[in-house]
Amino acid sequence: MVSWGIATTRILHMKIYIDGKYYSETTAKISVFDHGLLYGDGVFEGIRAYNNRVFKLDEHIDRLFDSAKAILLKIPLSKKQIMRAVSRTCWLNRVRNGYIRLVVTRGVGNLGLSPFNCKRPTVIIIAGKISLYPPKMYRRGLDLITVPTTRVSPAALNPAIKSLNYLNNVLAKIEAIHGGVLEAVMLNAQGYVAECTGDNIFTVHGGRIFTPPVSSGALCGVTRQIVIQLAREHLGVEVQESNMTRHDIFTADECFLTGTGAEIISAVKLDGRVIGTGKPGEITTQLIKAFRELTQQEGYPIAP
Ligand code: PXG
């Protein structure tokens, strides 16, 4: 059994934002009647800060509002107000390089499923630290397995919605860990590769880069978009979004995963097949370097 999960370092005397007020770790609480808890009814974002700035905040806030729109949840703050609140929460927690969890739940309602009894959505911002995989994995690359739990069909719950209903991904994560690895490839109902439990997936074949299209059941990852742009600008390579099978990964020269938590990490084995040389490849390494540089250069300033 692999015991490594997501490690979040909790800062002593944390200041956690709930609906415009700040609470300590012990006093930050929400109601048992909040539909975020009762039904997983809500949306969220995982965001990173680097070098005193919140990275790709616009993109995360846009996706949050798109997710909220799709579930008919009206966020009680403007995009600008949320961005300021995120920045201020980092400032108050002395987070200059770290991880931000932004959550908007349906709010307090009654024991019925209907969201229309919920008066006001709850907005929560936590600023701390994250390390998704052990540092060793970034040097040697991750082993993956394909898990039986498939990605939810877009007709059931569109995977483009970053909702609080992550049980699909949690079950896949459990299957990965039971299988002795830290991350899993999830297929869609048609048997094509969609993504991993919390990361998007890319392959490299003969210098060309591929990733499954969002329509295959992948989240439109912020890091995924950055990699598509970095490949174009730094490598002069257009990433091709096309249906991907396990066979495409078995026979790839390189494979890597992208996500806010994971950043960019090489994957070197899938279901017992060694991918490429079995070591992080040249293109992956170049993209990691370009990504690191970008994280140091831009973002929304952290300020009081
Ligand atoms: N697919 C899924 C299902 C995700 O949840 C990504 C892809 C990558 O998207 P971004 O926008 O982050 O590049 C995600 C994001 C965690 C954790 O707690 C998960 C994510 C991000 C940060 C932390 O495991 N998932």
Coordinates of C-alpha atoms and ligand atoms in Angstrom, one line a residue:
M1 CA 0.0 0.0 0.0
V2 CA 1.2 3.5 -0.9
S3 CA 0.5 5.8 1.9
W4 CA 1.4 9.1 0.2
G5 CA -1.6 11.2 -0.3
I6 CA -1.9 14.9 -0.7
A7 CA 0.1 16.6 1.9
T8 CA -1.1 20.0 2.9
T9 CA 0.9 21.8 5.5
R10 CA -1.3 23.7 7.9
I11 CA 0.0 27.0 9.0
L12 CA -0.3 27.7 12.7
H13 CA -2.8 30.5 13.3
M14 CA -4.3 30.2 9.9
K15 CA -6.8 32.8 8.8
I16 CA -9.5 31.2 6.9
Y17 CA -12.0 33.3 4.9
I18 CA -15.7 32.4 5.2
D19 CA -18.2 34.9 3.7
G20 CA -16.1 38.0 4.2
K21 CA -14.8 37.2 7.7
Y22 CA -11.6 35.4 8.9
Y23 CA -11.6 32.5 11.3
S24 CA -8.8 30.4 12.9
E25 CA -8.4 26.7 12.0
T26 CA -10.5 25.7 15.0
T27 CA -13.3 28.2 14.6
A28 CA -13.7 28.0 10.7
K29 CA -16.8 25.9 10.4
I30 CA -19.8 25.6 8.2
S31 CA -23.3 24.4 8.9
V32 CA -24.3 20.7 8.7
F33 CA -27.2 22.0 6.6
D34 CA -24.9 23.4 3.9
H35 CA -25.7 21.6 0.7
G36 CA -22.0 21.5 -0.1
L37 CA -21.8 18.9 2.6
L38 CA -25.2 17.3 2.2
Y39 CA -25.0 16.9 -1.6
G40 CA -21.6 17.9 -2.8
D41 CA -23.5 20.8 -4.2
G42 CA -20.9 23.5 -5.0
V43 CA -17.8 24.3 -7.0
F44 CA -14.1 24.8 -6.3
E45 CA -10.7 25.8 -7.6
G46 CA -7.2 24.7 -6.5
I47 CA -4.8 27.6 -7.2
R48 CA -1.1 28.1 -6.7
A49 CA 0.9 31.2 -5.6
Y50 CA 4.5 31.6 -6.7
N51 CA 7.0 34.4 -5.9
N52 CA 4.4 36.7 -4.3
R53 CA 1.8 36.4 -7.0
V54 CA -1.2 34.2 -7.5
F55 CA -0.6 32.3 -10.7
K56 CA -3.3 32.3 -13.5
L57 CA -5.9 33.7 -11.1
D58 CA -8.0 35.1 -14.0
E59 CA -8.2 31.7 -15.6
H60 CA -9.2 30.0 -12.3
I61 CA -11.8 32.6 -11.5
D62 CA -13.3 32.3 -15.0
R63 CA -13.5 28.5 -14.7
L64 CA -15.1 28.9 -11.2
F65 CA -17.8 31.2 -12.6
D66 CA -18.3 28.9 -15.6
S67 CA -18.7 25.9 -13.2
A68 CA -21.1 27.9 -11.1
K69 CA -23.1 29.0 -14.1
A70 CA -23.5 25.4 -15.2
I71 CA -25.0 24.4 -11.9
L72 CA -27.2 27.6 -11.6
L73 CA -25.2 28.8 -8.6
K74 CA -25.0 32.6 -8.4
I75 CA -21.7 33.5 -6.7
P76 CA -22.4 36.4 -4.3
L77 CA -19.3 38.3 -5.2
S78 CA -17.9 39.8 -8.4
K79 CA -14.8 38.2 -10.1
K80 CA -12.8 41.3 -8.9
Q81 CA -14.0 40.9 -5.3
I82 CA -13.1 37.2 -5.2
M83 CA -9.6 37.9 -6.7
R84 CA -9.0 40.6 -4.0
A85 CA -10.2 38.2 -1.3
V86 CA -7.9 35.5 -2.6
S87 CA -4.9 37.9 -2.7
R88 CA -5.7 39.2 0.8
T89 CA -6.1 35.7 2.3
C90 CA -2.6 34.8 1.0
W91 CA -1.3 38.0 2.5
L92 CA -2.8 37.5 5.9
N93 CA -1.5 33.9 6.0
R94 CA 2.0 35.0 4.8
V95 CA 1.6 32.7 1.8
R96 CA 3.9 33.9 -0.9
N97 CA 4.5 30.4 -2.5
G98 CA 1.7 28.1 -1.7
Y99 CA -1.7 26.7 -2.5
I100 CA -5.1 28.2 -2.3
R101 CA -8.4 26.3 -2.1
L102 CA -11.4 28.4 -3.1
V103 CA -14.8 26.8 -2.5
V104 CA -18.3 28.1 -3.2
T105 CA -21.1 25.9 -1.8
R106 CA -24.8 26.2 -2.4
G107 CA -25.1 27.3 1.2
V108 CA -27.4 26.5 4.1
G109 CA -30.7 24.9 3.1
N110 CA -32.9 22.1 4.6
L111 CA -32.7 18.4 4.2
G112 CA -34.4 18.4 0.8
L113 CA -32.4 18.1 -2.4
S114 CA -33.7 21.3 -3.9
P115 CA -31.2 24.1 -4.0
F116 CA -33.9 26.7 -4.1
N117 CA -34.2 26.7 -0.3
C118 CA -30.6 27.7 0.1
K119 CA -30.5 31.4 0.8
R120 CA -26.9 32.3 0.1
P121 CA -23.9 30.5 -1.2
T122 CA -21.0 30.1 1.2
V123 CA -17.6 31.3 0.0
I124 CA -14.5 29.8 1.6
I125 CA -10.8 30.6 0.9
I126 CA -8.0 28.6 2.5
A127 CA -4.3 29.5 1.8
G128 CA -1.7 27.0 2.7
K129 CA 0.8 24.6 1.2
I130 CA 0.6 21.5 -1.0
S131 CA 2.9 18.8 -2.3
L132 CA 1.0 16.2 -4.3
Y133 CA 3.7 13.7 -5.0
P134 CA 7.0 13.0 -3.2
P135 CA 10.0 14.9 -4.7
K136 CA 11.6 11.5 -5.7
M137 CA 8.7 11.0 -8.2
Y138 CA 9.5 14.3 -10.0
R139 CA 13.1 13.0 -10.6
R140 CA 12.2 9.4 -11.6
G141 CA 8.7 9.7 -13.0
L142 CA 5.3 8.2 -11.9
D143 CA 4.0 4.7 -12.4
L144 CA 0.4 4.6 -13.5
I145 CA -2.3 2.0 -13.8
T146 CA -5.7 2.2 -15.6
V147 CA -8.5 1.9 -13.1
P148 CA -12.0 0.3 -13.6
T149 CA -13.8 3.4 -12.5
T150 CA -14.5 5.4 -15.6
R151 CA -14.9 9.2 -15.9
V152 CA -18.5 10.3 -15.5
S153 CA -20.3 10.7 -18.8
P154 CA -20.9 14.4 -19.8
A155 CA -24.6 13.5 -20.0
A156 CA -24.6 12.6 -16.3
L157 CA -22.4 15.3 -14.9
N158 CA -20.1 17.2 -17.2
P159 CA -16.5 16.6 -16.1
A160 CA -15.7 20.2 -17.3
I161 CA -17.6 21.4 -14.1
K162 CA -15.1 21.5 -11.2
S163 CA -17.8 20.6 -8.7
L164 CA -17.6 19.4 -5.1
N165 CA -18.8 16.1 -6.2
Y166 CA -15.4 14.4 -6.6
L167 CA -16.5 10.9 -5.6
N168 CA -15.7 9.6 -9.1
N169 CA -12.1 10.8 -8.8
V170 CA -11.8 9.7 -5.2
L171 CA -12.9 6.1 -6.1
A172 CA -10.3 6.1 -8.9
K173 CA -7.6 7.4 -6.5
I174 CA -8.5 4.6 -4.1
E175 CA -8.1 2.0 -6.9
A176 CA -4.7 3.5 -7.8
I177 CA -3.4 3.3 -4.3
H178 CA -4.8 -0.2 -3.8
G179 CA -2.9 -1.1 -7.0
G180 CA 0.3 0.2 -5.5
V181 CA 0.7 3.5 -7.5
L182 CA -0.1 7.1 -6.7
E183 CA -2.0 8.1 -9.9
A184 CA -4.4 6.4 -12.3
V185 CA -5.5 6.8 -15.9
M186 CA -9.2 7.1 -16.2
L187 CA -11.0 6.1 -19.4
N188 CA -14.3 7.4 -20.6
A189 CA -17.4 5.3 -21.3
Q190 CA -16.1 4.6 -24.9
G191 CA -12.8 3.3 -23.6
Y192 CA -10.7 6.3 -24.6
V193 CA -8.3 7.9 -22.1
A194 CA -9.9 11.0 -20.5
E195 CA -7.4 12.1 -17.8
C196 CA -6.0 11.2 -14.4
T197 CA -7.8 11.6 -11.1
G198 CA -6.5 15.2 -10.6
D199 CA -4.3 15.8 -13.6
N200 CA -4.5 16.0 -17.4
I201 CA -2.4 13.7 -19.5
F202 CA -0.1 14.2 -22.5
T203 CA 2.0 12.0 -24.7
V204 CA 5.0 12.6 -27.0
H205 CA 5.4 10.6 -30.2
G206 CA 8.2 11.4 -32.6
G207 CA 8.5 15.0 -31.4
R208 CA 4.7 15.6 -31.6
I209 CA 2.6 16.2 -28.5
F210 CA -0.9 14.8 -27.9
T211 CA -3.6 15.3 -25.3
P212 CA -7.2 14.0 -25.1
P213 CA -9.8 16.6 -26.1
V214 CA -12.0 18.1 -23.4
S215 CA -14.9 16.4 -25.0
S216 CA -13.4 13.0 -24.1
G217 CA -14.1 13.8 -20.4
A218 CA -11.1 15.8 -19.3
L219 CA -11.2 18.9 -17.2
C220 CA -10.1 21.9 -19.2
G221 CA -7.0 22.3 -17.0
V222 CA -5.4 25.6 -16.5
T223 CA -2.0 23.9 -16.5
R224 CA -3.0 22.0 -19.6
Q225 CA -3.7 25.3 -21.4
I226 CA -0.3 26.6 -20.3
V227 CA 1.5 23.5 -21.6
I228 CA -0.3 23.9 -25.0
Q229 CA 0.9 27.5 -25.1
L230 CA 4.5 26.7 -24.0
A231 CA 4.8 23.9 -26.5
R232 CA 3.8 26.4 -29.2
E233 CA 6.0 29.2 -28.1
H234 CA 9.1 27.4 -26.7
L235 CA 9.2 24.2 -28.9
G236 CA 7.3 25.4 -32.0
V237 CA 5.1 22.4 -31.6
E238 CA 1.3 22.5 -31.9
V239 CA -0.3 20.1 -29.3
Q240 CA -2.8 17.9 -31.0
E241 CA -6.1 17.2 -29.2
S242 CA -7.2 13.8 -30.3
N243 CA -8.7 10.7 -28.9
M244 CA -6.1 8.7 -27.0
T245 CA -6.0 5.0 -26.2
R246 CA -3.9 3.1 -23.6
H247 CA -2.0 1.7 -26.6
D248 CA -1.0 5.3 -27.5
I249 CA 0.5 5.7 -24.0
F250 CA 2.2 2.2 -24.1
T251 CA 4.0 3.1 -27.3
A252 CA 4.7 6.8 -26.6
D253 CA 8.2 8.2 -26.3
E254 CA 7.2 10.3 -23.3
C255 CA 4.2 10.8 -21.2
F256 CA 3.5 13.5 -18.6
L257 CA 0.7 14.8 -16.4
T258 CA -0.3 18.4 -15.7
G259 CA -2.3 20.0 -12.8
T260 CA -2.1 22.9 -10.4
G261 CA -1.2 20.5 -7.6
A262 CA 1.1 18.2 -9.6
E263 CA 2.5 21.0 -11.9
I264 CA 4.2 18.9 -14.7
I265 CA 5.3 15.4 -13.8
S266 CA 6.7 12.6 -16.0
A267 CA 4.9 9.3 -16.2
V268 CA 7.2 6.3 -17.0
K269 CA 5.0 3.2 -16.7
L270 CA 1.4 2.3 -17.5
D271 CA -0.1 -1.1 -16.5
G272 CA 3.4 -2.7 -16.4
R273 CA 4.5 -1.3 -19.8
V274 CA 7.6 1.0 -19.6
I275 CA 7.0 4.2 -21.5
G276 CA 9.9 5.3 -23.8
T277 CA 13.2 5.0 -22.0
G278 CA 11.5 4.7 -18.6
K279 CA 12.9 8.0 -17.6
P280 CA 11.6 11.6 -17.8
G281 CA 12.0 12.6 -21.5
E282 CA 13.6 15.5 -23.3
I283 CA 10.4 17.4 -24.2
T284 CA 8.9 16.8 -20.8
T285 CA 12.0 18.2 -19.2
Q286 CA 12.0 21.3 -21.5
L287 CA 8.4 22.0 -20.7
I288 CA 9.0 21.7 -17.0
K289 CA 11.8 24.2 -17.3
A290 CA 9.7 26.7 -19.3
F291 CA 6.8 26.2 -16.9
R292 CA 9.0 27.0 -13.8
E293 CA 10.3 30.1 -15.5
L294 CA 6.7 31.3 -16.3
T295 CA 5.5 30.7 -12.7
Q296 CA 8.2 33.1 -11.5
Q297 CA 7.3 35.8 -14.0
E298 CA 3.6 36.5 -13.8
G299 CA 0.5 36.5 -11.6
Y300 CA -1.9 38.6 -9.6
P301 CA 0.0 40.5 -6.8
I302 CA -0.4 39.3 -3.2
A303 CA -1.4 42.3 -1.2
P304 CA -3.4 43.3 1.9
Ligands
PXG1 N1 -8.4 17.0 -14.0 C1 -9.0 17.0 -12.8 C2 -10.1 16.0 -12.6 C3 -8.6 17.9 -11.8 O1 -9.3 17.9 -10.7 C4 -6.9 18.8 -13.3 C5 -7.4 17.9 -14.3 C6 -5.9 19.8 -13.6 O2 -6.4 21.1 -13.8 P1 -5.6 22.4 -13.5 O3 -6.5 23.5 -13.8 O4 -5.3 22.3 -12.0 O5 -4.4 22.4 -14.3 C7 -7.6 18.8 -12.1 C8 -7.2 19.8 -11.0 C9 -5.9 17.9 -5.4 C10 -5.8 18.9 -6.5 O6 -6.3 18.3 -4.3 C11 -6.4 18.6 -7.7 C12 -6.4 19.5 -8.7 C13 -5.7 20.7 -8.5 C14 -5.1 21.0 -7.4 C15 -5.1 20.0 -6.3 O7 -5.6 16.7 -5.6 N2 -7.1 19.2 -9.8

